[in-house]
Each structure stands twice: as structure tokens, then as C-alpha cells.
Short mmCIF file of C-alpha atoms in Angstrom, two decimals:
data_model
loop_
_atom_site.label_atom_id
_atom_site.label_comp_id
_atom_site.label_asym_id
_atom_site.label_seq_id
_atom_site.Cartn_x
_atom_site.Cartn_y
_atom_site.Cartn_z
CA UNK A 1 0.00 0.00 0.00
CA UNK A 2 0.92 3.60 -0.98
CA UNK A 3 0.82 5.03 2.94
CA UNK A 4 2.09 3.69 6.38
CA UNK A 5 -0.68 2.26 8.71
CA UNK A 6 0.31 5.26 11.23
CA UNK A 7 -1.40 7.74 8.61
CA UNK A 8 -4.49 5.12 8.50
CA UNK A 9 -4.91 6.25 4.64
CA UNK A 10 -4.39 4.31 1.41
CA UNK A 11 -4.26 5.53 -2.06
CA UNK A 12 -2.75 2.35 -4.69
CA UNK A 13 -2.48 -1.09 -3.29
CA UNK A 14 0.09 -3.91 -4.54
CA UNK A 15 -2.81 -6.80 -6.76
CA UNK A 16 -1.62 -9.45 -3.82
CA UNK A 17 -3.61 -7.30 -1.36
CA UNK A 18 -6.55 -6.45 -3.30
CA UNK A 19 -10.04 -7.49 -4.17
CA UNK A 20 -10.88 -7.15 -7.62
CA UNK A 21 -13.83 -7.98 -9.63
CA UNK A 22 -12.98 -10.42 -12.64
CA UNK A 23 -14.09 -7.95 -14.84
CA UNK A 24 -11.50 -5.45 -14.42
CA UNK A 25 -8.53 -8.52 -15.63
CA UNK A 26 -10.61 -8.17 -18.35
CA UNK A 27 -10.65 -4.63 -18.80
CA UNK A 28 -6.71 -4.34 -18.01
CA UNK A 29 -6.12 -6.23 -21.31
CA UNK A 30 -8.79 -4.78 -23.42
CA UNK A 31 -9.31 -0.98 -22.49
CA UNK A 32 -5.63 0.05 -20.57
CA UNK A 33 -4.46 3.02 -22.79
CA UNK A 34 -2.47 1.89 -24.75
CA UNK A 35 0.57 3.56 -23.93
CA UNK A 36 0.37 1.93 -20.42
CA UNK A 37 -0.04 -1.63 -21.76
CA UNK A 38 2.86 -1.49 -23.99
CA UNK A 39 5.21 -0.06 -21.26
CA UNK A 40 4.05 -2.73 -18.79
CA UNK A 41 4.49 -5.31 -21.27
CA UNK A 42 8.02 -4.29 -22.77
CA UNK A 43 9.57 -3.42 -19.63
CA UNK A 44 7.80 -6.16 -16.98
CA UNK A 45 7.71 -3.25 -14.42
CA UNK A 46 4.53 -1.02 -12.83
CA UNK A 47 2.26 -3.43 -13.78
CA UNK A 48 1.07 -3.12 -10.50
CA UNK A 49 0.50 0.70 -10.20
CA UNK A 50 -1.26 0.35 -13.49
CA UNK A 51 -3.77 -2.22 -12.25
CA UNK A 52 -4.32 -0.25 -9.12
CA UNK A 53 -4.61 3.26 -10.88
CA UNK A 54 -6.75 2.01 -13.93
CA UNK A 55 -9.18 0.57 -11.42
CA UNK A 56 -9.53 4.04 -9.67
CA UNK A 57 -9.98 5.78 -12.77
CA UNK A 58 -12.95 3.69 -13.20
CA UNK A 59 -13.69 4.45 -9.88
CA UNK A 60 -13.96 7.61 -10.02
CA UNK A 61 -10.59 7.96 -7.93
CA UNK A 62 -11.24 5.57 -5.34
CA UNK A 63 -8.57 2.84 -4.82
CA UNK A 64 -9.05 -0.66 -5.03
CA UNK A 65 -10.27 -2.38 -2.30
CA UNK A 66 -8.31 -4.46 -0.34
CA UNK A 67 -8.47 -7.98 1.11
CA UNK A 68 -9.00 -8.39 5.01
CA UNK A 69 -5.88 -8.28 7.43
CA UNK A 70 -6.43 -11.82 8.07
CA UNK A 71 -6.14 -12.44 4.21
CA UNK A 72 -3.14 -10.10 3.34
CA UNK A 73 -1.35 -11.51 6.45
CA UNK A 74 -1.42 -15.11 5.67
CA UNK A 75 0.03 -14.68 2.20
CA UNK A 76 3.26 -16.46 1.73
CA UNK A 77 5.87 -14.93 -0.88
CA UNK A 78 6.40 -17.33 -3.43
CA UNK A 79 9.73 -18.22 -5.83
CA UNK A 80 9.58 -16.74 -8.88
CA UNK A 81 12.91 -17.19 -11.71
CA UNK A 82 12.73 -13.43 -12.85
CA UNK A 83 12.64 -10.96 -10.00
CA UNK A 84 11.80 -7.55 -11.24
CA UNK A 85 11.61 -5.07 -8.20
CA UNK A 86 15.63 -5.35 -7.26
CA UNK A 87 17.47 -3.30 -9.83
CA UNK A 88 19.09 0.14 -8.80
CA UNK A 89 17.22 1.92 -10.76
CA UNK A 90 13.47 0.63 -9.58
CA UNK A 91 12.76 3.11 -7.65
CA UNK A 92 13.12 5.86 -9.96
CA UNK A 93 11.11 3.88 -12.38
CA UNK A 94 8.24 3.47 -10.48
CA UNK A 95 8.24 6.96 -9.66
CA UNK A 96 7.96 7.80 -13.25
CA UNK A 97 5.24 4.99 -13.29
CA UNK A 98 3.02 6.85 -10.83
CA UNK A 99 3.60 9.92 -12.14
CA UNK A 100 2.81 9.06 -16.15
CA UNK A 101 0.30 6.63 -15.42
CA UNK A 102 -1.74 8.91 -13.35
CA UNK A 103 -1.35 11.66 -16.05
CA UNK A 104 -2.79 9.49 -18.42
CA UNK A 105 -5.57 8.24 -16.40
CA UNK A 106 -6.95 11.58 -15.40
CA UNK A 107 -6.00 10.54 -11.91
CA UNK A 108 -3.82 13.81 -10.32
CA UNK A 109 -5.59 16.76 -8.75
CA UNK A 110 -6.39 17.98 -11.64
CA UNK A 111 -7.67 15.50 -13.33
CA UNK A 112 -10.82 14.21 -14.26
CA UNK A 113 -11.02 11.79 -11.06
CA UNK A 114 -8.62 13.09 -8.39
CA UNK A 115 -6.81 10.16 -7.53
CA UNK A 116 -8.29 9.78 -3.48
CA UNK A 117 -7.85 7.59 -0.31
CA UNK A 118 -9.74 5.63 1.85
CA UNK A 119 -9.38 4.83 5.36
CA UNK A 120 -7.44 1.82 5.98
CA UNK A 121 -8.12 0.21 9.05
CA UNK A 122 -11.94 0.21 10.93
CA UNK A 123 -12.69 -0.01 14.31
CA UNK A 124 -12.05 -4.26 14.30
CA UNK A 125 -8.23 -4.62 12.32
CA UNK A 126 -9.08 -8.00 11.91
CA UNK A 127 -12.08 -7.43 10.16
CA UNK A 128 -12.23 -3.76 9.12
CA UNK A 129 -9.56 -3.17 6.74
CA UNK A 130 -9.99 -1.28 3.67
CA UNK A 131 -12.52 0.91 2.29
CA UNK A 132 -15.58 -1.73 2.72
CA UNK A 133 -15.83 -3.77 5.96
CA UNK A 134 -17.39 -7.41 5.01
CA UNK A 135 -20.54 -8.10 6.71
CA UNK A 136 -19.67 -11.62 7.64
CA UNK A 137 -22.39 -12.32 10.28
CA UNK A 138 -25.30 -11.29 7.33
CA UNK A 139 -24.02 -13.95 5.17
CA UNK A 140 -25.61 -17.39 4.85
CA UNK A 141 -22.98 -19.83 4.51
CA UNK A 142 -25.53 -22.49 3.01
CA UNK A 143 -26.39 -20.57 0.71
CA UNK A 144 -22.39 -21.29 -0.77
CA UNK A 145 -23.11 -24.92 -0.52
CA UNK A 146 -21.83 -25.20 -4.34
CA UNK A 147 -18.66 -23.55 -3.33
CA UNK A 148 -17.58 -25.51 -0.03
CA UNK A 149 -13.70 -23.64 0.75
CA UNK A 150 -15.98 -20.29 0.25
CA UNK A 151 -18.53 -21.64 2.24
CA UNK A 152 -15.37 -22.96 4.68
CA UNK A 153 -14.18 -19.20 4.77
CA UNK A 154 -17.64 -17.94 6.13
CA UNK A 155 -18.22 -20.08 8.82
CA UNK A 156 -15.01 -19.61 9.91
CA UNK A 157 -15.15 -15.80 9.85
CA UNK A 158 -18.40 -16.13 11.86
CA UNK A 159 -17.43 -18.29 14.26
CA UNK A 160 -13.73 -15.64 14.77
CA UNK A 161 -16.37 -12.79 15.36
CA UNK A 162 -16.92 -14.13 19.02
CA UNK A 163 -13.57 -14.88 19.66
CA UNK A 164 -10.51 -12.61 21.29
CA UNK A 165 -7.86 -11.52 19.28
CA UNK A 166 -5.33 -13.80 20.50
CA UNK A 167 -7.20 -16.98 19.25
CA UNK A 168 -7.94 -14.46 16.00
CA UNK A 169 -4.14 -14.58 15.86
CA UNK A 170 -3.55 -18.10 16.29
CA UNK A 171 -6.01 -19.04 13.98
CA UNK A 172 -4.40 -16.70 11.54
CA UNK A 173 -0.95 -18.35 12.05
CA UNK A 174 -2.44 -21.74 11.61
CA UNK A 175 -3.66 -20.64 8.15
CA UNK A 176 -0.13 -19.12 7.02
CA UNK A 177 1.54 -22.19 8.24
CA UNK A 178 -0.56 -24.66 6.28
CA UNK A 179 -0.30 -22.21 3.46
CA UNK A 180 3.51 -22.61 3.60
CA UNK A 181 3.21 -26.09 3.57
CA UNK A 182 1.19 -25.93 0.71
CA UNK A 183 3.65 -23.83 -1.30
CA UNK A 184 6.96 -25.75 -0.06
CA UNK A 185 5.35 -29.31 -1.24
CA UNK A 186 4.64 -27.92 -4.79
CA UNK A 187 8.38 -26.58 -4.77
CA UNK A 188 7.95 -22.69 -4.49
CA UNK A 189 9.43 -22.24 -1.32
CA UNK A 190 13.00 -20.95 -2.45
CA UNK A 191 16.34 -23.21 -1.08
CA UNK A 192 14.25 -25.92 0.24
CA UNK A 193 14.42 -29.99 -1.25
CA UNK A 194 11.45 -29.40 -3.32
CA UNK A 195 12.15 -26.26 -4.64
CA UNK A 196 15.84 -27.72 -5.36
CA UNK A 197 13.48 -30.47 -7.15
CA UNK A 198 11.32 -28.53 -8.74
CA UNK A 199 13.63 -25.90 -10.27
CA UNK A 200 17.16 -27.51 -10.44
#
């Protein structure tokens, strides 16, 4: 995210923490200025701000949402063969990033939709982070019967509500650590057996 937790305000978010529709993947490849799409794709770099700042300018400047704490905490960082954020000039480029893309997007103050932030974290961190707290106690978990890891997710969201926040915790660490199991057995844990394994 674009601010520090201390200022309680975010403006872009990184597409690991955010909740997008489908829709916008779509619109990414099909209505992205131009410009944008061919500098993202030529230079693998910003692809990131891009996604975040062409969903506020159809937005009307608001920023993405993001996924709960609980959800952006238990992500693991995967292995990946090309790294593209540790050159010495990737900074500077994403600078220019921000700046061009939100020129061409309509998205600085004096644009056409002022680029704008949302509060970041609610009364409940666990639950309230983002623009949008999720109403998890409304929802009907039978009613995801079809979809039974979604329908998982709810229960277990409900049943959190009533809990304290150190169980909230431990829960959360159980899910990162079974997570990290996950991504070590299918070799994308970096220096471990599998990974050796997997990439060679």
C-alpha cells in the first residue's frame, strides 16, 4: 500500500492485497491506454500501479479495495525465476510509473477523477480493513453450498467474530503455516528440497 498504517490512509495497493472484480482482468487487457499496456508489457515493471490506478480511474478515484488483514497476512511470498523489483534503478522507475500513469488516467488533482484515499483500518483490524468492511455475520454460509472452501471461509469468519484476538491470531498463524506447507510441497518455497526439485 501507498501510505504507512500510522497515517491510517491508502491511495494504490500492490494486486496481492486487493479485491478485484474479474471484470476489471478483463478490462486491463482490453481498455488500458495503450501507452500503459505497452510499457508494462516491454519493460515487466509497474504493472502493478497500473492495475491499481486504472481501477480508480474507473472508480472515479477511489482505490481498489483491499483484502482483510487476516487475508493479506497469511500470504506467503512465493519463488519466482525473474525478480523484477531489485534493480538500482526501480525506484526511480516506479516513480515515473506513478507519475505518467496517473497523467494518463486523469488521476492527479487535476484530473478528471482526483486520484483519493480511503481509510485503511476500521474499528475491528481483523475485520475492518480497507474501504468496505465485510458483513460476515449477514451472510448465509448455506447458501455457498456449491462452493464448499468459500462456504469454509464464512463459517469460519463467523465463528472468529466471538472470539478474542489472540485466538484471532492463532487461527491466523495456523492458516499461514498450512499455506507454507502448501507452497513448499509444490516446490515454491526458495532453497528448500522441493524447490531444489522442482527448479534444479
Amino acid at each position: 500500500m501507498s501510505t504507512t498504517e500510522s497515517s491510517n490512509r491508502y491511495s494504490i495497493t500492490l494486486p496481492r492485497a486487493s479485491f478485484l472484480h474479474r471484470d476489471y482482468l478483463d478490462l486491463y487487457s482490453l481498455a488500458l491506454p495503450r501507452p500503459i499496456y505497452v510499457y508494462v508489457a516491454q519493460n515487466l515493471e509497474c504493472e502493478d500501479i497500473a492495475m491499481s490506478f486504472f481501477v480508480s480511474s474507473l472508480t472515479n478515484g477511489r482505490p481498489p479495495l483491499i483484502a482483510d488483514y487476516w487475508a493479506v497476512k497469511s500470504m506467503v511470498k512465493l519463488y519466482s525465476e525473474k525478480k523484477i523489483s531489485g534493480g538500482k534503478d526501480h525506484k526511480s522507475t516506479r516513480d515515473a510509473c506513478v507519475n505518467d500513469f496517473a497523467e494518463l488516467l486523469g488521476l492527479k488533482e487535476d484530473g478528471e477523477w482526483p486520484l483519493q484515499t480511503d481509510k485503511l483500518i476500521h474499528k475491528n483490524k481483523f475485520f475492518g480493513y480497507g474501504a468496505e468492511i465485510e458483513d460476515w455475520v449477514g451472510m448465509d454460509p448455506s447458501s455457498f453450498r456449491s462452493l464448499p472452501r468459500l462456504q469454509g471461509v464464512i463459517e469460519s469468519m463467523q465463528a472468529l467474530q466471538s472470539t478474542s484476538n489472540d485466538r484471532r491470531m492463532g487461527w491466523l498463524m495456523q492458516q499461514k503455516a498450512e499455506t507454507m506447507r502448501e507452497a513448499k510441497a509444490a516446490g515454491m518455497t526458495e532453497n528448500t528440497d522441493e524447490w531444489k526439485e522442482r527448479w534444479g
